[in-house]
Short mmCIF file of C-alpha atoms in Angstrom, two decimals:
data_model
loop_
_atom_site.label_atom_id
_atom_site.label_comp_id
_atom_site.label_asym_id
_atom_site.label_seq_id
_atom_site.Cartn_x
_atom_site.Cartn_y
_atom_site.Cartn_z
CA UNK A 30 2.01 6.53 -12.62
CA UNK A 31 -0.53 7.64 -12.18
CA UNK A 32 -1.35 10.41 -14.18
CA UNK A 33 -5.03 10.42 -14.30
CA UNK A 34 -4.46 14.12 -13.91
CA UNK A 35 -3.45 14.49 -17.56
CA UNK A 36 -6.39 13.37 -19.69
CA UNK A 37 -8.58 16.42 -19.17
CA UNK A 38 -5.98 18.41 -21.09
CA UNK A 39 -5.89 16.14 -24.08
CA UNK A 40 -7.40 12.95 -25.34
CA UNK A 41 -9.37 11.21 -22.66
CA UNK A 42 -12.23 13.58 -22.13
CA UNK A 43 -12.81 13.60 -25.85
CA UNK A 44 -13.62 9.91 -25.84
CA UNK A 45 -16.51 7.79 -24.79
CA UNK A 46 0.45 -6.56 -2.79
CA UNK A 47 1.96 -8.12 -4.32
CA UNK A 48 0.26 -11.22 -3.07
CA UNK A 49 3.61 -12.89 -2.40
CA UNK A 50 4.70 -9.92 -0.31
CA UNK A 51 1.73 -10.13 2.00
CA UNK A 52 2.10 -13.50 3.65
CA UNK A 53 3.23 -12.08 6.98
CA UNK A 54 1.30 -12.11 10.22
CA UNK A 55 0.02 -8.61 11.08
CA UNK A 56 0.96 -7.04 14.37
CA UNK A 57 -0.49 -4.13 16.28
CA UNK A 58 2.78 -3.15 17.94
CA UNK A 59 5.75 -2.57 15.66
CA UNK A 60 8.95 -4.15 16.92
CA UNK A 61 12.16 -2.24 16.38
CA UNK A 62 14.91 -4.65 15.29
CA UNK A 63 18.47 -3.90 16.27
CA UNK A 64 21.08 -2.95 13.69
CA UNK A 65 21.52 -0.43 10.92
CA UNK A 66 18.47 1.72 10.13
CA UNK A 67 16.67 2.00 6.85
CA UNK A 68 16.88 5.61 5.65
CA UNK A 69 14.50 7.79 3.64
CA UNK A 70 14.49 8.57 0.85
CA UNK A 71 15.22 4.95 0.05
CA UNK A 72 15.64 5.45 -3.71
CA UNK A 73 15.81 8.90 -5.28
CA UNK A 74 13.94 9.86 -8.44
CA UNK A 75 11.80 6.75 -8.59
CA UNK A 76 8.07 7.42 -8.41
CA UNK A 77 5.16 4.98 -8.18
CA UNK A 78 7.34 2.46 -6.31
CA UNK A 79 6.45 -1.21 -6.22
CA UNK A 80 8.26 -3.67 -3.94
CA UNK A 81 7.63 -7.42 -4.16
CA UNK A 82 9.10 -9.68 -1.48
CA UNK A 83 9.48 -13.05 -3.17
CA UNK A 84 9.83 -16.56 -1.76
CA UNK A 85 13.46 -16.62 -2.93
CA UNK A 86 14.31 -14.22 -0.11
CA UNK A 87 14.78 -11.14 -2.29
CA UNK A 88 12.99 -7.82 -2.38
CA UNK A 89 12.32 -6.80 -5.99
CA UNK A 90 11.85 -3.12 -6.77
CA UNK A 91 10.57 -1.24 -9.80
CA UNK A 92 9.21 2.26 -10.26
CA UNK A 93 8.76 5.09 -12.72
CA UNK A 94 11.98 6.64 -14.04
CA UNK A 95 11.59 10.41 -14.53
CA UNK A 96 12.59 10.14 -18.21
CA UNK A 97 9.47 7.97 -18.74
CA UNK A 98 11.38 5.82 -21.22
CA UNK A 99 12.20 2.46 -19.61
CA UNK A 100 11.37 -0.19 -17.03
CA UNK A 101 13.98 -0.78 -14.35
CA UNK A 102 14.45 -3.54 -11.81
CA UNK A 103 16.66 -3.98 -8.77
CA UNK A 104 16.76 -6.50 -5.94
CA UNK A 105 18.20 -6.99 -2.49
CA UNK A 106 17.83 -9.35 0.43
CA UNK A 107 16.92 -6.33 2.55
CA UNK A 108 14.89 -3.18 2.14
CA UNK A 109 17.93 -1.08 2.96
CA UNK A 110 19.95 -2.85 0.29
CA UNK A 111 17.57 -1.67 -2.43
CA UNK A 112 19.07 1.80 -2.05
CA UNK A 113 22.44 0.71 -3.45
CA UNK A 114 21.50 -2.39 -5.43
CA UNK A 115 22.47 -2.46 -9.10
CA UNK A 116 19.62 -1.37 -11.35
CA UNK A 117 18.93 -3.19 -14.62
CA UNK A 118 16.88 -1.97 -17.55
CA UNK A 119 14.65 -4.89 -18.51
CA UNK A 120 12.68 -3.10 -21.26
CA UNK A 121 12.78 0.19 -23.18
CA UNK A 122 10.05 2.15 -24.92
CA UNK A 123 9.34 1.64 -28.60
CA UNK A 124 10.74 4.10 -31.10
CA UNK A 125 7.36 4.43 -32.82
CA UNK A 126 3.72 3.58 -32.26
CA UNK A 127 2.29 2.00 -29.13
CA UNK A 128 4.40 1.78 -25.98
CA UNK A 129 6.50 4.65 -27.29
CA UNK A 130 5.93 7.36 -24.65
CA UNK A 131 5.11 7.94 -20.98
CA UNK A 132 6.26 4.64 -19.56
CA UNK A 133 4.61 4.80 -16.15
CA UNK A 134 4.02 2.83 -12.96
CA UNK A 135 5.45 -0.63 -13.65
CA UNK A 136 4.62 -3.39 -11.19
CA UNK A 137 6.36 -6.77 -10.97
CA UNK A 138 4.26 -9.81 -10.01
CA UNK A 139 4.88 -13.54 -9.91
CA UNK A 140 1.82 -15.37 -11.26
CA UNK A 141 1.45 -19.07 -12.10
CA UNK A 142 5.18 -19.71 -12.30
CA UNK A 143 6.08 -16.70 -14.47
CA UNK A 144 7.00 -13.06 -13.92
CA UNK A 145 4.74 -10.28 -15.20
CA UNK A 146 5.19 -6.54 -15.41
CA UNK A 147 2.08 -4.36 -15.72
CA UNK A 148 2.74 -0.82 -16.90
CA UNK A 149 1.16 2.13 -18.67
CA UNK A 150 2.37 3.68 -21.91
CA UNK A 151 1.32 6.16 -24.59
CA UNK A 152 2.02 6.33 -28.31
CA UNK A 153 4.85 8.22 -29.94
CA UNK A 154 2.29 10.11 -32.07
CA UNK A 155 -0.23 10.57 -29.23
CA UNK A 156 1.60 10.57 -25.92
CA UNK A 157 -1.57 10.94 -23.84
CA UNK A 158 -3.18 7.86 -25.33
CA UNK A 159 -2.23 5.96 -22.20
CA UNK A 160 -3.17 2.28 -21.95
CA UNK A 161 -2.14 -0.75 -19.85
CA UNK A 162 0.42 -3.24 -21.23
CA UNK A 163 1.88 -6.53 -19.99
CA UNK A 164 5.33 -8.13 -20.18
CA UNK A 165 6.05 -11.80 -19.36
CA UNK A 166 9.25 -13.62 -18.39
CA UNK A 167 9.06 -17.38 -17.75
CA UNK A 168 12.58 -17.64 -16.34
CA UNK A 169 12.76 -18.17 -12.55
CA UNK A 170 15.12 -15.18 -12.35
CA UNK A 171 13.52 -11.98 -13.71
CA UNK A 172 16.99 -10.57 -14.45
CA UNK A 173 17.54 -13.42 -16.88
CA UNK A 174 15.44 -14.99 -19.60
CA UNK A 175 13.44 -12.95 -22.11
CA UNK A 176 10.79 -10.35 -21.46
CA UNK A 177 8.00 -10.94 -24.00
CA UNK A 178 5.37 -8.35 -24.82
CA UNK A 179 2.01 -9.98 -24.17
CA UNK A 180 0.27 -6.91 -25.55
CA UNK A 181 -2.35 -4.52 -24.29
CA UNK A 182 -4.56 -5.50 -21.40
CA UNK A 183 -7.99 -4.85 -22.90
CA UNK A 184 -10.65 -3.20 -20.76
CA UNK A 185 -14.28 -2.42 -21.49
CA UNK A 186 -13.51 1.01 -22.95
CA UNK A 187 -10.70 2.24 -25.14
CA UNK A 188 -9.94 5.18 -22.86
CA UNK A 189 -7.12 6.53 -20.71
CA UNK A 190 -6.14 3.69 -18.35
CA UNK A 191 -3.17 2.96 -16.13
CA UNK A 192 -1.87 1.80 -12.72
CA UNK A 193 -2.77 -1.89 -12.91
CA UNK A 194 -2.14 -4.12 -9.91
CA UNK A 195 -3.09 -7.75 -9.33
CA UNK A 196 -3.91 -9.78 -6.22
CA UNK A 197 -5.66 -12.98 -5.21
CA UNK A 198 -8.56 -13.31 -2.80
CA UNK A 199 -10.11 -16.63 -1.80
CA UNK A 200 -8.52 -18.36 -4.77
CA UNK A 201 -9.58 -15.82 -7.38
CA UNK A 202 -7.16 -13.48 -9.14
CA UNK A 203 -8.24 -9.88 -9.64
CA UNK A 204 -6.93 -6.83 -11.44
CA UNK A 205 -7.48 -3.33 -10.07
CA UNK A 206 -6.65 -0.31 -12.21
CA UNK A 207 -7.50 3.34 -12.94
CA UNK A 208 -9.44 4.45 -16.02
CA UNK A 209 -11.53 7.23 -17.44
CA UNK A 210 -15.13 6.09 -17.79
CA UNK A 211 -17.00 7.57 -20.77
CA UNK A 212 -19.54 10.25 -19.88
CA UNK A 213 -18.15 10.62 -16.36
CA UNK A 214 -17.10 14.10 -15.23
CA UNK A 215 -13.72 13.00 -13.92
CA UNK A 216 -10.26 12.01 -15.02
CA UNK A 217 -10.05 8.50 -13.57
CA UNK A 218 -11.84 6.14 -11.20
CA UNK A 219 -10.67 2.80 -9.83
CA UNK A 220 -12.03 -0.43 -11.32
CA UNK A 221 -11.90 -4.13 -10.46
CA UNK A 222 -12.27 -7.31 -12.52
CA UNK A 223 -11.49 -11.01 -12.35
CA UNK A 224 -8.70 -12.32 -14.57
CA UNK A 225 -8.86 -15.27 -16.98
CA UNK A 226 -5.07 -15.27 -17.15
CA UNK A 227 -2.36 -12.73 -16.24
CA UNK A 228 -3.06 -10.59 -19.33
CA UNK A 229 -6.82 -11.08 -19.84
CA UNK A 230 -9.84 -9.84 -17.90
CA UNK A 231 -13.03 -11.84 -17.62
CA UNK A 232 -16.55 -11.10 -16.42
CA UNK A 233 -17.82 -7.75 -15.16
CA UNK A 234 -15.57 -4.73 -14.74
CA UNK A 235 -16.90 -2.67 -11.86
CA UNK A 236 -16.11 0.82 -10.64
CA UNK A 237 -15.19 0.88 -6.96
CA UNK A 238 -14.55 4.60 -6.52
CA UNK A 239 -14.77 7.86 -8.42
CA UNK A 240 -13.57 11.27 -7.22
CA UNK A 241 -16.31 12.88 -5.14
CA UNK A 242 -14.77 14.52 -2.07
CA UNK A 243 -13.08 17.89 -2.35
CA UNK A 244 -9.69 16.38 -1.46
CA UNK A 245 -9.98 14.02 -4.44
CA UNK A 246 -10.61 16.82 -6.91
CA UNK A 247 -7.85 19.37 -6.35
CA UNK A 248 -6.39 20.31 -9.72
CA UNK A 249 -7.82 17.18 -11.33
CA UNK A 250 -10.54 14.68 -10.43
CA UNK A 251 -8.39 11.63 -9.88
CA UNK A 252 -8.63 8.23 -8.21
CA UNK A 253 -5.68 6.06 -9.28
CA UNK A 254 -2.78 3.85 -8.15
CA UNK A 255 -4.71 1.12 -6.26
CA UNK A 256 -2.83 -1.19 -3.88
CA UNK A 257 -4.24 -4.03 -1.79
CA UNK A 258 -3.41 -5.47 1.62
CA UNK A 259 -5.51 -8.19 3.29
CA UNK A 260 -5.53 -8.28 7.06
CA UNK A 261 -7.76 -8.90 10.06
CA UNK A 262 -10.73 -10.30 8.12
CA UNK A 263 -10.83 -7.38 5.69
CA UNK A 264 -9.53 -6.31 2.31
CA UNK A 265 -8.05 -2.81 2.25
CA UNK A 266 -7.45 -0.98 -1.02
CA UNK A 267 -5.55 2.29 -1.02
CA UNK A 268 -5.67 4.70 -3.94
CA UNK A 269 -4.23 8.12 -4.73
CA UNK A 270 -6.18 11.29 -5.45
CA UNK A 271 -5.90 14.81 -6.92
CA UNK A 272 -3.09 16.38 -8.92
CA UNK A 273 0.49 15.16 -8.54
CA UNK A 274 1.74 18.20 -6.63
CA UNK A 275 1.48 18.65 -2.84
CA UNK A 276 -2.26 17.97 -3.04
CA UNK A 277 -1.62 14.34 -3.96
CA UNK A 278 -2.79 12.06 -1.14
CA UNK A 279 -4.12 8.59 -0.40
CA UNK A 280 -7.65 7.37 0.20
CA UNK A 281 -8.88 4.01 1.47
CA UNK A 282 -11.56 1.48 0.53
CA UNK A 283 -12.48 -1.37 2.91
CA UNK A 284 -14.38 -4.60 2.29
CA UNK A 285 -15.19 -7.57 4.50
CA UNK A 286 -13.08 -10.60 3.68
CA UNK A 287 -16.24 -12.66 3.03
CA UNK A 288 -17.90 -10.11 0.78
CA UNK A 289 -18.25 -10.17 -3.01
CA UNK A 290 -15.44 -7.85 -4.03
CA UNK A 291 -17.10 -7.22 -7.40
CA UNK A 292 -20.13 -5.69 -5.69
CA UNK A 293 -19.35 -1.97 -5.20
CA UNK A 294 -21.69 -2.02 -2.20
CA UNK A 295 -19.20 -4.31 -0.43
CA UNK A 296 -16.69 -1.47 -0.19
CA UNK A 297 -16.72 1.40 2.29
CA UNK A 298 -14.87 4.56 1.32
CA UNK A 299 -13.12 6.57 4.01
CA UNK A 300 -14.36 10.19 3.88
CA UNK A 301 -10.94 11.75 4.56
CA UNK A 302 -7.48 11.02 3.18
CA UNK A 303 -5.52 8.47 5.18
CA UNK A 304 -2.07 9.72 4.13
CA UNK A 305 -1.26 13.28 3.07
CA UNK A 306 1.41 16.00 2.91
CA UNK A 307 2.95 17.04 6.19
CA UNK A 308 4.79 20.32 6.61
CA UNK A 309 6.28 19.31 9.96
CA UNK A 310 8.11 16.32 8.49
CA UNK A 311 8.76 18.10 5.18
CA UNK A 312 7.07 15.54 2.94
CA UNK A 313 4.69 16.56 0.15
CA UNK A 314 2.42 14.70 -2.24
CA UNK A 315 2.74 11.19 -0.79
CA UNK A 316 1.02 8.54 -2.83
CA UNK A 317 0.97 5.72 -5.34
CA UNK A 318 1.97 3.17 -2.76
CA UNK A 319 2.57 -0.55 -2.50
CA UNK A 320 2.86 -2.83 0.52
CA UNK A 321 5.54 -5.25 1.65
CA UNK A 322 6.87 -6.70 4.92
CA UNK A 323 10.10 -6.04 6.80
CA UNK A 324 12.89 -8.59 7.20
CA UNK A 325 11.34 -9.76 10.48
CA UNK A 326 8.46 -11.20 8.44
CA UNK A 327 5.97 -9.47 10.72
CA UNK A 328 6.13 -5.71 10.31
CA UNK A 329 3.99 -4.42 7.47
CA UNK A 330 5.70 -1.73 5.41
CA UNK A 331 4.19 1.10 3.40
CA UNK A 332 6.12 1.95 0.23
CA UNK A 333 5.30 5.28 -1.46
CA UNK A 334 6.75 8.32 -3.16
CA UNK A 335 6.86 11.94 -2.02
CA UNK A 336 8.77 15.16 -2.62
CA UNK A 337 10.81 17.16 -0.12
CA UNK A 338 9.31 20.51 -1.08
CA UNK A 339 5.88 21.99 -1.66
CA UNK A 340 6.31 24.56 -4.40
CA UNK A 341 6.85 23.35 -7.96
CA UNK A 342 7.49 25.43 -11.05
CA UNK A 343 5.57 24.23 -14.07
CA UNK A 344 3.85 20.87 -14.56
CA UNK A 345 4.50 18.57 -11.58
CA UNK A 346 4.95 15.71 -14.04
CA UNK A 347 8.10 17.42 -15.28
CA UNK A 348 9.55 17.59 -11.78
CA UNK A 349 11.73 14.49 -11.30
CA UNK A 350 12.07 14.53 -7.53
CA UNK A 351 9.44 12.11 -6.37
CA UNK A 352 11.54 9.75 -4.26
CA UNK A 353 10.75 6.23 -3.04
CA UNK A 354 10.17 6.07 0.70
CA UNK A 355 9.22 3.40 3.22
CA UNK A 356 7.87 3.29 6.75
CA UNK A 357 6.07 0.85 9.04
CA UNK A 358 2.34 0.49 8.62
CA UNK A 359 0.61 0.36 11.99
CA UNK A 360 -2.62 -1.33 13.01
CA UNK A 361 -5.27 0.00 15.34
CA UNK A 362 -6.99 -2.17 17.97
CA UNK A 363 -10.05 -2.41 15.72
CA UNK A 364 -7.94 -4.04 13.00
CA UNK A 365 -7.82 -1.07 10.62
CA UNK A 366 -4.55 0.32 9.22
CA UNK A 367 -2.89 3.33 10.84
CA UNK A 368 -0.87 5.11 8.17
CA UNK A 369 0.32 7.95 10.38
CA UNK A 370 2.14 10.74 8.54
CA UNK A 371 5.00 10.53 6.02
CA UNK A 372 8.10 10.45 8.18
CA UNK A 373 10.95 12.94 7.85
CA UNK A 374 14.10 12.24 5.87
CA UNK A 375 16.70 10.16 7.69
CA UNK A 376 16.53 6.93 9.69
CA UNK A 377 13.05 5.41 9.57
CA UNK A 378 11.59 4.76 13.04
CA UNK A 379 10.61 1.13 13.42
CA UNK A 380 12.69 -0.11 10.48
CA UNK A 381 16.21 -1.38 11.03
CA UNK A 382 17.99 -4.44 9.81
CA UNK A 383 20.28 -7.04 11.17
CA UNK A 384 23.93 -6.18 10.85
CA UNK A 385 25.72 -7.74 7.93
CA UNK A 386 22.59 -8.60 5.95
CA UNK A 387 22.32 -5.74 3.45
CA UNK A 388 24.08 -7.32 0.47
CA UNK A 389 22.51 -6.12 -2.75
CA UNK A 390 22.11 -9.52 -4.43
#
């Protein structure tokens, strides 16, 4: 979910868009469709939201439940419909051992004719031993069939790791994720690797970013929650930084579409956060995003979580009120994304849907 902010307290420092959702044509001016508006928060008490717009015409949603004990899934033919769509539990945590605690940041992806969920989980006897795990369902409908545990997604180090996402670029499938690198003075950086299959990495695993700016190191030194959108001859990767309170914010990496994505030198890191808390709109700690497109097939949409208040008593991870939110993602004349600020609660400017089209399934 992104809790690279936890390991410094416990285990880790002791040890060594959805591609299918991104097939739309980008636009620099965001059209405002007529009809009923999408409203924020879209889904309450669901952090680390991931929305996949599939070729079957449905939006599929999953996110972290505040009890950290299960993986949920809902779908709708519209973004607005996700708010009231029935929610199914497709998997629950184990009662002992691995995958028994801290079920965080699930993502649903369709790869090679099957459905996969990537998620993070700890052990019942060591809840901060967070690693990445994979589920598979070969049925065309992810609400049917059987979800099979493919096991742990093995990385180069057996250290705190989470927030896996997958995408394709020029015919190659990649996995991006967050992990603590041994001997590094941080909690997590963001890494990238090619994939041999949907649950196996192959070749070099390279670090793309590590916390270095002050805004990435508030409370904890965290880079996590990568998400990818490919537009305008470039590959953009967002990530989230700092502790999960109001300091949580989003950074941006940019690479040329023709570059070798596994060469860290191909990526340029923006020196300031691109999306952060905003007192005027009353949104705090925005982050761990994904990308999708609106029903018009043209308007890019930023999906993220945020809270409605700044002050939190106790550990932010115990505060359940990180709500799923959406808003249009703009584009500047130079082809770079314009995230703007997290919009206020209520109707979302630039996102409305056609009347009579918000059936849940």
